[in-house]
Short mmCIF file of C-alpha atoms in Angstrom, two decimals:
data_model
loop_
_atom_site.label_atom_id
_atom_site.label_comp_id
_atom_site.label_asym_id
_atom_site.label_seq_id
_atom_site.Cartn_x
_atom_site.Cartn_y
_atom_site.Cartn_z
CA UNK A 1164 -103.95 60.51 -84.48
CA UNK A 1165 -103.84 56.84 -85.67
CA UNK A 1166 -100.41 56.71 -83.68
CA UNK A 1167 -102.50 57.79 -80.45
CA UNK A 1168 -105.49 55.29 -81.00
CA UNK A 1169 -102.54 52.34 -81.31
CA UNK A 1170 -100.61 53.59 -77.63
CA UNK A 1171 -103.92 53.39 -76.08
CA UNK A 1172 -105.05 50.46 -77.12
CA UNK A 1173 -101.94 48.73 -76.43
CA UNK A 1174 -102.18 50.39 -73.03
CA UNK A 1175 -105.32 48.90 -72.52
CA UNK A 1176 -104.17 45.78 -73.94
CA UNK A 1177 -101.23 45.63 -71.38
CA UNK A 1178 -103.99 46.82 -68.62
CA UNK A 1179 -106.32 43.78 -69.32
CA UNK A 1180 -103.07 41.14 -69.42
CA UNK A 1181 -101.80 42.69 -66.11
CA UNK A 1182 -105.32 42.34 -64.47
CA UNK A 1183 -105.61 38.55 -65.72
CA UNK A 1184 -102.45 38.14 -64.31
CA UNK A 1185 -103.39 39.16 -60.91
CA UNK A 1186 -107.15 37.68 -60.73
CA UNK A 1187 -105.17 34.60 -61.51
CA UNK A 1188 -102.51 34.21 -58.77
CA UNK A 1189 -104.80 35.80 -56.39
CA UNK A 1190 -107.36 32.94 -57.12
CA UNK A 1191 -104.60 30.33 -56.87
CA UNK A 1192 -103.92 31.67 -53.34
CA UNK A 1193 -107.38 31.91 -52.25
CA UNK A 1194 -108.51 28.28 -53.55
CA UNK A 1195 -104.85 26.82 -51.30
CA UNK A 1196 -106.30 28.84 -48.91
CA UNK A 1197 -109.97 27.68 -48.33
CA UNK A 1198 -109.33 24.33 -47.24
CA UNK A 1199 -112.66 24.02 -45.28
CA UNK A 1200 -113.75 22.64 -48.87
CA UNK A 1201 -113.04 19.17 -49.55
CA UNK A 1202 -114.70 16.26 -51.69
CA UNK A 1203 -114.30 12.52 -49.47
CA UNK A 1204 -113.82 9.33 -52.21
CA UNK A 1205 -112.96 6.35 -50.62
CA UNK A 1206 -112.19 8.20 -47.11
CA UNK A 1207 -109.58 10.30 -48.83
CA UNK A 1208 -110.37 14.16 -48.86
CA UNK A 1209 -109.43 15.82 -52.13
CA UNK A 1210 -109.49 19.83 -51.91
CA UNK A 1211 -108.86 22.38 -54.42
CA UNK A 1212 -105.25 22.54 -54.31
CA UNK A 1213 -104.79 18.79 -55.07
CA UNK A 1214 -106.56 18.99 -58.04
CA UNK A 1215 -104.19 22.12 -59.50
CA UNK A 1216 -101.62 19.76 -58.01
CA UNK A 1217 -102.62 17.27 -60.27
CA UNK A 1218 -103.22 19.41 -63.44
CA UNK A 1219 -99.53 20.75 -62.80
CA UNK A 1220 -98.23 16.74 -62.92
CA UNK A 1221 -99.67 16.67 -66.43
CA UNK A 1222 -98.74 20.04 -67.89
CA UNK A 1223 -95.32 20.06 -65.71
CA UNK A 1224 -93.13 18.36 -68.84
CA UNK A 1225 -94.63 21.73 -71.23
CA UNK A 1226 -94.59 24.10 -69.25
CA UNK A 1227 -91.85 24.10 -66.66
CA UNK A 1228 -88.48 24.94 -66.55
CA UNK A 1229 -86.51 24.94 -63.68
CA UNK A 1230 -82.58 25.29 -62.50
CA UNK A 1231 -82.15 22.67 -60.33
CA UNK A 1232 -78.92 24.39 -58.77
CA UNK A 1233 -80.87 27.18 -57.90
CA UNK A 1234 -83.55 24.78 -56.18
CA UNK A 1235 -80.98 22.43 -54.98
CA UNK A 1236 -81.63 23.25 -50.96
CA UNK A 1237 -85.29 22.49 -51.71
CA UNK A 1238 -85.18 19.42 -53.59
CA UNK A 1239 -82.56 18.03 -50.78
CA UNK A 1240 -84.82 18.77 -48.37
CA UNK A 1241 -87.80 17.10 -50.63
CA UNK A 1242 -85.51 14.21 -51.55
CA UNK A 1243 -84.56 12.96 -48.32
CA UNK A 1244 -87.90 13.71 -47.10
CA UNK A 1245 -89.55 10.86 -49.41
CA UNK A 1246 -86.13 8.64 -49.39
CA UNK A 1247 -86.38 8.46 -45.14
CA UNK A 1248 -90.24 8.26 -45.58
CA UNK A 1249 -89.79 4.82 -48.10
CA UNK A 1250 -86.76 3.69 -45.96
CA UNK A 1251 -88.97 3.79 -42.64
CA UNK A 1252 -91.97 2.62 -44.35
CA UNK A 1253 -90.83 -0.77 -44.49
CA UNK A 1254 -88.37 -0.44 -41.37
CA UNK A 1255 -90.95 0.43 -38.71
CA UNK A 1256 -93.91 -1.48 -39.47
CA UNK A 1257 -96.17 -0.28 -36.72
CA UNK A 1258 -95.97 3.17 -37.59
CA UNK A 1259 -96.95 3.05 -41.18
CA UNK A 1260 -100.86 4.84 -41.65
CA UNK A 1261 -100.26 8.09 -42.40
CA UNK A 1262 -100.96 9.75 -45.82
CA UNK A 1263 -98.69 13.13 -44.75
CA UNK A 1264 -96.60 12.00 -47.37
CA UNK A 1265 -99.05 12.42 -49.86
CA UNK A 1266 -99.88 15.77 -48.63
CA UNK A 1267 -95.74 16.15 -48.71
CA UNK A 1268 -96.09 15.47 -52.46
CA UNK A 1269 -98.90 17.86 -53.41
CA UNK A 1270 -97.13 20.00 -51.43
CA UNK A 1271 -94.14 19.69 -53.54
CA UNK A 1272 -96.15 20.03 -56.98
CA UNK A 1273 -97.71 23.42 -55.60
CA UNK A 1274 -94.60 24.46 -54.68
CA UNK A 1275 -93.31 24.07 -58.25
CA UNK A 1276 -96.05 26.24 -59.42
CA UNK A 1277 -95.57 28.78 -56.63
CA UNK A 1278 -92.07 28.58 -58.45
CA UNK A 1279 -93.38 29.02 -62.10
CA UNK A 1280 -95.63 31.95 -60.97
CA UNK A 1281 -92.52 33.68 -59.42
CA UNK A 1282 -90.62 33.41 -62.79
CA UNK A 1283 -93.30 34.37 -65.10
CA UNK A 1284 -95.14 37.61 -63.75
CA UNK A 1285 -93.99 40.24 -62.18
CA UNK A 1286 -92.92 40.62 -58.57
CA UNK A 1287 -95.23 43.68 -57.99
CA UNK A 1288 -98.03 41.90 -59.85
CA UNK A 1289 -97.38 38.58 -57.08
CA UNK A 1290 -97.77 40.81 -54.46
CA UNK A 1291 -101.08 42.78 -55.27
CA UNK A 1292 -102.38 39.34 -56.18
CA UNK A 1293 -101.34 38.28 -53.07
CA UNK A 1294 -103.08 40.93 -51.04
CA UNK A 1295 -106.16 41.41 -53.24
CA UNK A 1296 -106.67 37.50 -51.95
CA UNK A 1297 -105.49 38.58 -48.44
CA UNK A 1298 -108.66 41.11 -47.95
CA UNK A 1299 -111.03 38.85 -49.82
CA UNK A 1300 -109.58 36.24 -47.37
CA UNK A 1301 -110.48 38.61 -44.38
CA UNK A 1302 -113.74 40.22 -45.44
CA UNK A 1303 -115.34 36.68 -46.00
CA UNK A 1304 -114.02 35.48 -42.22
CA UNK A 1305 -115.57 38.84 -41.05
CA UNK A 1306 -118.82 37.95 -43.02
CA UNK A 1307 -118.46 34.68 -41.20
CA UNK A 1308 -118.46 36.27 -37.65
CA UNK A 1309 -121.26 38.85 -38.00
CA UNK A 1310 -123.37 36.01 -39.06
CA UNK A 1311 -122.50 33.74 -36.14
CA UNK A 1312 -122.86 36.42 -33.55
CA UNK A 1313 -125.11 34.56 -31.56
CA UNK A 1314 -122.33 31.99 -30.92
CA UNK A 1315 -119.87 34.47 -30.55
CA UNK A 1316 -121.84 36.04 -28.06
CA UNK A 1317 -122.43 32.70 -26.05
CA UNK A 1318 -118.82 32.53 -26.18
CA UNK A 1319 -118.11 35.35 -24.79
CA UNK A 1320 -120.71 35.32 -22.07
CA UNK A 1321 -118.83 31.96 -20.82
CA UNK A 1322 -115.50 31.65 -22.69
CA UNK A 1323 -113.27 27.93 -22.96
CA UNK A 1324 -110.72 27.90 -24.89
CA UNK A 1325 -111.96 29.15 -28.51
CA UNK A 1326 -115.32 29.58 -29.92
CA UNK A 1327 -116.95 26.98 -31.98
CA UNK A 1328 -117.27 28.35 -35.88
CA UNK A 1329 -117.14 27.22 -39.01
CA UNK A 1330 -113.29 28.20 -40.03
CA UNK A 1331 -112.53 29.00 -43.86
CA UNK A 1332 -108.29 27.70 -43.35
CA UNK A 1333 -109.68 24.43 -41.59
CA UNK A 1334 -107.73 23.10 -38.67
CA UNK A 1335 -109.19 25.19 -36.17
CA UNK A 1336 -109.37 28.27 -35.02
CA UNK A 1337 -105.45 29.01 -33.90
CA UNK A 1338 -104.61 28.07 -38.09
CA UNK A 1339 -107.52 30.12 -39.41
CA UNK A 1340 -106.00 33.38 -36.90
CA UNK A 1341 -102.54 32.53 -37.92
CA UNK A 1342 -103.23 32.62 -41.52
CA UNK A 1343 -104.77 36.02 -41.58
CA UNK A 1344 -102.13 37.55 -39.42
CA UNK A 1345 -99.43 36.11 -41.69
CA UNK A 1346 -101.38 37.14 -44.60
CA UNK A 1347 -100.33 40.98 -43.25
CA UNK A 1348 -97.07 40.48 -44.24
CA UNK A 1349 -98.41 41.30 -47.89
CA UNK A 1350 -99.32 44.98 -46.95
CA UNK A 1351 -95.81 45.28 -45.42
CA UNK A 1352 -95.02 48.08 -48.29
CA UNK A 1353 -99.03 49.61 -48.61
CA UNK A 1354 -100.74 52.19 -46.32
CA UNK A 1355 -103.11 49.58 -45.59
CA UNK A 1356 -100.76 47.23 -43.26
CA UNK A 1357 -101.48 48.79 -39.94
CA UNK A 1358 -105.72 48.32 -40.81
CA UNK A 1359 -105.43 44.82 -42.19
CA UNK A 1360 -102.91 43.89 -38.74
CA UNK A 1361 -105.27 45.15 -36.27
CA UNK A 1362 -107.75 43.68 -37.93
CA UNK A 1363 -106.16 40.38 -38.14
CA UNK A 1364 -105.37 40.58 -34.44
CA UNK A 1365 -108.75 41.73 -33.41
CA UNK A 1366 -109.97 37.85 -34.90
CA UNK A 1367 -107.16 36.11 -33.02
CA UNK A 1368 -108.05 38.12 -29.76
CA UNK A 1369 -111.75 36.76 -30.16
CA UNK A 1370 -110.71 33.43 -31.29
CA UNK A 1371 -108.46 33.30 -27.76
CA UNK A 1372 -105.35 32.29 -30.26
CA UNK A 1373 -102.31 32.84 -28.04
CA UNK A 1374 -99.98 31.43 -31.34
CA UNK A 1375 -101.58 34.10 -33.56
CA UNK A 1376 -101.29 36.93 -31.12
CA UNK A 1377 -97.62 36.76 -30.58
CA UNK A 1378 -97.07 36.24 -34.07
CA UNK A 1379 -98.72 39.61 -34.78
CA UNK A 1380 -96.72 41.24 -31.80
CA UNK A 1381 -93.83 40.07 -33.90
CA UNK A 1382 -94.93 41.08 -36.92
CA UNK A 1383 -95.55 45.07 -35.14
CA UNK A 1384 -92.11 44.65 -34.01
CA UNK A 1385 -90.16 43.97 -37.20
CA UNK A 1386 -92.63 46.74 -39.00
CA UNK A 1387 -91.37 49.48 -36.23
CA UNK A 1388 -87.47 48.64 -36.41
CA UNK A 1389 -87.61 48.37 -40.50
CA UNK A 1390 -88.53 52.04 -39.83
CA UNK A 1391 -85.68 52.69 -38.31
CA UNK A 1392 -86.32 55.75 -36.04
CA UNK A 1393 -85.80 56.47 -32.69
CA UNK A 1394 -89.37 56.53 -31.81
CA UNK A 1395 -89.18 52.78 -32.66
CA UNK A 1396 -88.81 51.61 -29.36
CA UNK A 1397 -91.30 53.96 -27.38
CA UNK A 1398 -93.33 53.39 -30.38
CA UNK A 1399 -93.33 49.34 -29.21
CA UNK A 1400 -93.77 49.64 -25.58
CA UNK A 1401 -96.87 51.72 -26.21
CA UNK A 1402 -98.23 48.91 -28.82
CA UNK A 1403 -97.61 46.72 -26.06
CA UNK A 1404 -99.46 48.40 -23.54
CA UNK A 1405 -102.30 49.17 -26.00
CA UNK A 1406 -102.85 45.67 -27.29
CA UNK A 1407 -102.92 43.94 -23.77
CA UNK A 1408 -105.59 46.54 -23.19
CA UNK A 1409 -107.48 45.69 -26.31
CA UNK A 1410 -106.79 41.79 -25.62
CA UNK A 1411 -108.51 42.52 -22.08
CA UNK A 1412 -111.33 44.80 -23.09
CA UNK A 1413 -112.59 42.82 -26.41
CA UNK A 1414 -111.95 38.97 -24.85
CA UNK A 1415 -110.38 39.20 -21.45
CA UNK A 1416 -110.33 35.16 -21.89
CA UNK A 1417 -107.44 35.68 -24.49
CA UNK A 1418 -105.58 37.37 -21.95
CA UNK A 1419 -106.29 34.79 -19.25
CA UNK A 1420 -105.12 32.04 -21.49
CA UNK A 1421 -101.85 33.63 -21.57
CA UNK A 1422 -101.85 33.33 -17.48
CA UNK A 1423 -102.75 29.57 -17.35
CA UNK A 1424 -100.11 28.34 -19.62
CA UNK A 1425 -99.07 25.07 -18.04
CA UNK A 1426 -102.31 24.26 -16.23
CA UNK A 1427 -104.95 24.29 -19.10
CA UNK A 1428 -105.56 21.34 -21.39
CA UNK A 1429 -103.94 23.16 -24.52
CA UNK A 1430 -100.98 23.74 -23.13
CA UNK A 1431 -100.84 20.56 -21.05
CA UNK A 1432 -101.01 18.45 -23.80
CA UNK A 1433 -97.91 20.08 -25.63
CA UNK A 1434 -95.66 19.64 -22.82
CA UNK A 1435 -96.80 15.81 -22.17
CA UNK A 1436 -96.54 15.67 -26.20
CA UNK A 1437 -92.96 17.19 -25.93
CA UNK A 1438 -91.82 14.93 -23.51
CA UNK A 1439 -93.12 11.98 -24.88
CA UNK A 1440 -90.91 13.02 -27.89
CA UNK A 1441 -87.40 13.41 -25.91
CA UNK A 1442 -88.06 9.54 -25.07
CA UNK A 1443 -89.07 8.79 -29.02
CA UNK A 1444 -86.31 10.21 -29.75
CA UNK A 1445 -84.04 7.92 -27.93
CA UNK A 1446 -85.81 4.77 -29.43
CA UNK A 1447 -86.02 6.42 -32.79
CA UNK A 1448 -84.45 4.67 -36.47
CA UNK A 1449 -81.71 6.50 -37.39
CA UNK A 1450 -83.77 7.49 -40.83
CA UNK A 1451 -87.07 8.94 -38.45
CA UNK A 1452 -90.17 7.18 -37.91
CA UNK A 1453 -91.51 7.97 -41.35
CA UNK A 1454 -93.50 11.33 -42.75
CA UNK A 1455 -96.64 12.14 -40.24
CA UNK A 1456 -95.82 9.29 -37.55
CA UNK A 1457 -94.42 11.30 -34.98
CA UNK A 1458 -97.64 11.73 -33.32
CA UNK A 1459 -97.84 7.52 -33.59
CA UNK A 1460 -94.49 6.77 -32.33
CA UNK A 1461 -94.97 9.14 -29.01
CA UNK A 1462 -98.37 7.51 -28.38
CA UNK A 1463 -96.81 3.93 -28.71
CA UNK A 1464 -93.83 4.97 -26.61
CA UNK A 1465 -95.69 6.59 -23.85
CA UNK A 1466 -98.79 4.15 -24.39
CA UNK A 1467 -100.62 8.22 -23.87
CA UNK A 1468 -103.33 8.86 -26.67
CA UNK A 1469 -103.37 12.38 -28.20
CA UNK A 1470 -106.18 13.65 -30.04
CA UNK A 1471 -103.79 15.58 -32.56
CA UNK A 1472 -102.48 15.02 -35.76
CA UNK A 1473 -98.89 16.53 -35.11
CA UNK A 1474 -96.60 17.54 -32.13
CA UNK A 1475 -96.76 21.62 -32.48
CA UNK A 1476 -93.38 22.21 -32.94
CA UNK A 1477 -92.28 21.60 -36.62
CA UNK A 1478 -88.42 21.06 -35.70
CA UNK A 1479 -88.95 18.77 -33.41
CA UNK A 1480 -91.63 16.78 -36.03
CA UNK A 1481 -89.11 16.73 -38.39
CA UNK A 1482 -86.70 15.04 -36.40
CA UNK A 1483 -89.00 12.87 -35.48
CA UNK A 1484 -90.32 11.91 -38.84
CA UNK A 1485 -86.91 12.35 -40.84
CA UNK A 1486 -84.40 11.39 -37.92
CA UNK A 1487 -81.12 13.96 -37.18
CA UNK A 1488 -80.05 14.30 -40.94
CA UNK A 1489 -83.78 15.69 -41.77
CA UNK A 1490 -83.46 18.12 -38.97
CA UNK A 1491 -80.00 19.14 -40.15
CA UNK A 1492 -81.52 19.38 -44.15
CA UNK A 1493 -84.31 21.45 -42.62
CA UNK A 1494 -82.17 23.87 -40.69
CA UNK A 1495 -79.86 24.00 -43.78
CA UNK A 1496 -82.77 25.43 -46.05
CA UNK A 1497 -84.69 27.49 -43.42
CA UNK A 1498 -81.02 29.18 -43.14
CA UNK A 1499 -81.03 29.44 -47.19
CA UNK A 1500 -84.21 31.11 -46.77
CA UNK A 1501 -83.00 33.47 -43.94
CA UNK A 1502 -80.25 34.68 -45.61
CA UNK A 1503 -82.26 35.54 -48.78
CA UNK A 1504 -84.80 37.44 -47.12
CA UNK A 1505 -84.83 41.26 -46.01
CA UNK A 1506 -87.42 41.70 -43.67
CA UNK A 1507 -85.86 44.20 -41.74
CA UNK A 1508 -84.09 46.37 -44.45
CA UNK A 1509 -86.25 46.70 -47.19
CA UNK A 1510 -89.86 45.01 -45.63
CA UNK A 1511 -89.52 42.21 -47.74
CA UNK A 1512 -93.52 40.91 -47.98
CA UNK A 1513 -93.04 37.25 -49.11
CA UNK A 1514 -89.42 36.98 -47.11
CA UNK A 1515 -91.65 38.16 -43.77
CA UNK A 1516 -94.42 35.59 -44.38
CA UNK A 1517 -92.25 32.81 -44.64
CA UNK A 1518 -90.78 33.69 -41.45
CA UNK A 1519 -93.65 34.06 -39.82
CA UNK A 1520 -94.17 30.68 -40.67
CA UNK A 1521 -91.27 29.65 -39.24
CA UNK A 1522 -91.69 31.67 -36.10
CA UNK A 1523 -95.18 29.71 -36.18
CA UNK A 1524 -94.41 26.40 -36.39
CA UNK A 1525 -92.78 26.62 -32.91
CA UNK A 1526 -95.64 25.83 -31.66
CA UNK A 1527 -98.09 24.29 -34.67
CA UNK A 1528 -98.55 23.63 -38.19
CA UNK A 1529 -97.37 20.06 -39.38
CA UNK A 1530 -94.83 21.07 -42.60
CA UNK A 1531 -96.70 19.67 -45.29
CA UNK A 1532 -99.45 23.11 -45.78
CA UNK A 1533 -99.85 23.84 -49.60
CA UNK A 1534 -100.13 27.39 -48.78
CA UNK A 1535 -97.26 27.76 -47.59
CA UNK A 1536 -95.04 25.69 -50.00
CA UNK A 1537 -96.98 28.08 -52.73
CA UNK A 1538 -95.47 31.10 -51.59
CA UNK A 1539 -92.01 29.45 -50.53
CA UNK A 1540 -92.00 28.62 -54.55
CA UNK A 1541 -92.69 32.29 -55.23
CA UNK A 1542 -89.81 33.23 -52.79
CA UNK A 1543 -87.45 31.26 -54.53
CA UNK A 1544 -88.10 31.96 -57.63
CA UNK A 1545 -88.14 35.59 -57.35
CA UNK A 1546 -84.61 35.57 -55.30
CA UNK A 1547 -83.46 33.78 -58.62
CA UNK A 1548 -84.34 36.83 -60.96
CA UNK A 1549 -81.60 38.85 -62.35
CA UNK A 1550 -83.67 41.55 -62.89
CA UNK A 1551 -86.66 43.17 -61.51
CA UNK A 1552 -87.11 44.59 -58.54
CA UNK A 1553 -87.17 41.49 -56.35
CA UNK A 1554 -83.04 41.49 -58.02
CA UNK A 1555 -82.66 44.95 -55.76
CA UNK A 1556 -84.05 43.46 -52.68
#
């Protein structure tokens, strides 16, 4: 009897430390997610993740512990990242305002932690974290929309280009749809995937997010070949056909958007952005115009003004910002990631997120989102295990 009182309360024991666990990472994940939040001293905005940022920095020489062989395609691409950044700091003097690098370096701490969490807890406990975060992450930007139905409904009587909300991500409303369709990558393995997708692809389709709506398409696809049937491709052709219908019948503006690539502003504005950039590249130091200055160097170039903060295509940044040997350390770790990740033979959750956010950053994001970098240390970390299940994937 007394043996049977001690195996359940160490159950329960082991219950409680695995449900601290998760409450924990998930909170991480939602605070690097709500960046809507931020706190303005001096004209610098602080948000939640730079403060765990900062409490890492102190706690980092305790707590961490960290082979640097393992990491070694990360810190290069880190190293060189602030090495350029320094170099062109002082060799391109009109192009030297922007903080990215900062953001670059809380990015880096958070990553570190991602890193730690991956090493400590359990894979399975990540990813329930993960997606326990996920549907808070949704529910609360679905509270969000059925209390500004009125402007939703204004929208929709007269649509241009997205609807004007409050956004939870920040950035916009392409980031905020983005970020909840990548989010589905966590339900990749749970009968909840196909809900939480169509979901997140019902809030890009009213946001008008063309970026967010492929990326779903692409995340449909790689869910129906992991299965690996012949229905597969009949299966895809008839999501296809069903989500242009949907696009049309719940915002048909989502699905004209689509049809005026090239002659709306959006769109407009990339292509004069990325051809600005094939002639900044051409006058470019061979080092990169520094971390964030892209954007700077094509507007000086072209003596154009663009009201954006970074040239929506992340390769193309990078080369801009970190010259050709930051492109080639960039390509060099996305293919370390690649390799490492099984999205298509065992529905790897974190692998597929991360290249979703590769697939994304085609076309936007500007490299230096904690969120990201969070998960990226997770990823890492967990493809460094020996054992666990993450060691069978």
């Amino acid at each position: 009897m007394i043996d049977g009182d001690r195996t359940k309360m160490f159950l329960r024991m082991s219950l409680n430390k695995h449900t601290f666990h998760v409450i924990f990472i998930a909170f991480i994940f939602f605070l690097l997610s709500v960046q809507a939040f931020s706190i303005n001293f001096y004209s610098i905005s602080i948000k939640p993740f730079h403060i765990f940022a900062m409490i890492l920095l102190i706690v980092s020489p305790v707590v961490m512990r960290i082979n640097i062989s393992k990491w070694l395609p990360l810190f290069a691409f880190f190293f060189y990242l602030f090495s350029s950044s320094i170099i062109s700091l002082v060799t391109t003097k009109p192009f030297t305002h922007s903080l990215l690098i900062l953001n670059y370096f809380f990015a880096f701490l958070v990553c570190i932690l991602g890193g730690q969490i991956g090493r400590i807890f359990k894979y399975e406990s990540i990813v329930l974290a993960l997606r326990m975060a996920s549907g808070l992450l949704l529910l609360a930007t679905l509270i969000k929309i059925l209390f500004s139905w009125q402007d939703i409904y204004e929208y929709l009587q007269d649509p241009y280009a997205h609807p004007e909300l409050f956004w939870l991500y920040g950035g916009g409303p392409n980031l905020e749809a983005t970020w909840l369709v990548m989010n589905a990558a966590f339900f990749r393995r749970s009968k909840f995937f196909w809900s939480f997708w169509f979901l997140s692809l019902a809030i890009s389709v009213l946001y008008a997010s063309r970026a967010a709506i492929l990326l779903g398409i692409v995340l449909a696809l790689l869910e129906l070949i992991s299965e690996r049937r012949w229905r597969t491709f009949v299966a895809f052709f008839c999501m296809i056909l069903l989500s242009g219908i949907f696009v049309y019948l719940v915002n048909p503006h989502s699905f004209e958007r689509f049809m005026q690539i090239g002659q709306e502003t959006g769109s407009v504005t990339r292509l004069e952005m990325w051809s600005g950039a094939i002639t900044a590249i051409q006058q470019m130091p061979i080092t990169g115009f520094g971390a964030g200055n892209a954007i700077t160097a094509i507007e000086w170039i072209t003596n154009k003004d663009f009201l954006e903060d970074n040239v929506h295509n992340y390769f193309l940044q990078v080369l801009l910002d970190f010259g050709p040997l930051g492109l080639l350390i960039w390509l060099c770790f996305v293919s370390f990631v690649l390799r490492r990740s099984h999205i298509l033979t065992k529905k790897d959750e974190i692998g597929t997120y991360i290249v979703l956010y590769f697939v994304a950053s085609l076309v936007q994001f500007r490299g230096a989102e904690p969120l990201f970098w969070f998960v990226m240390g997770i990823f890492i970390s967990s493809r460094n295990k020996k054992v666990g299940r993450m060691g069978d994937v």
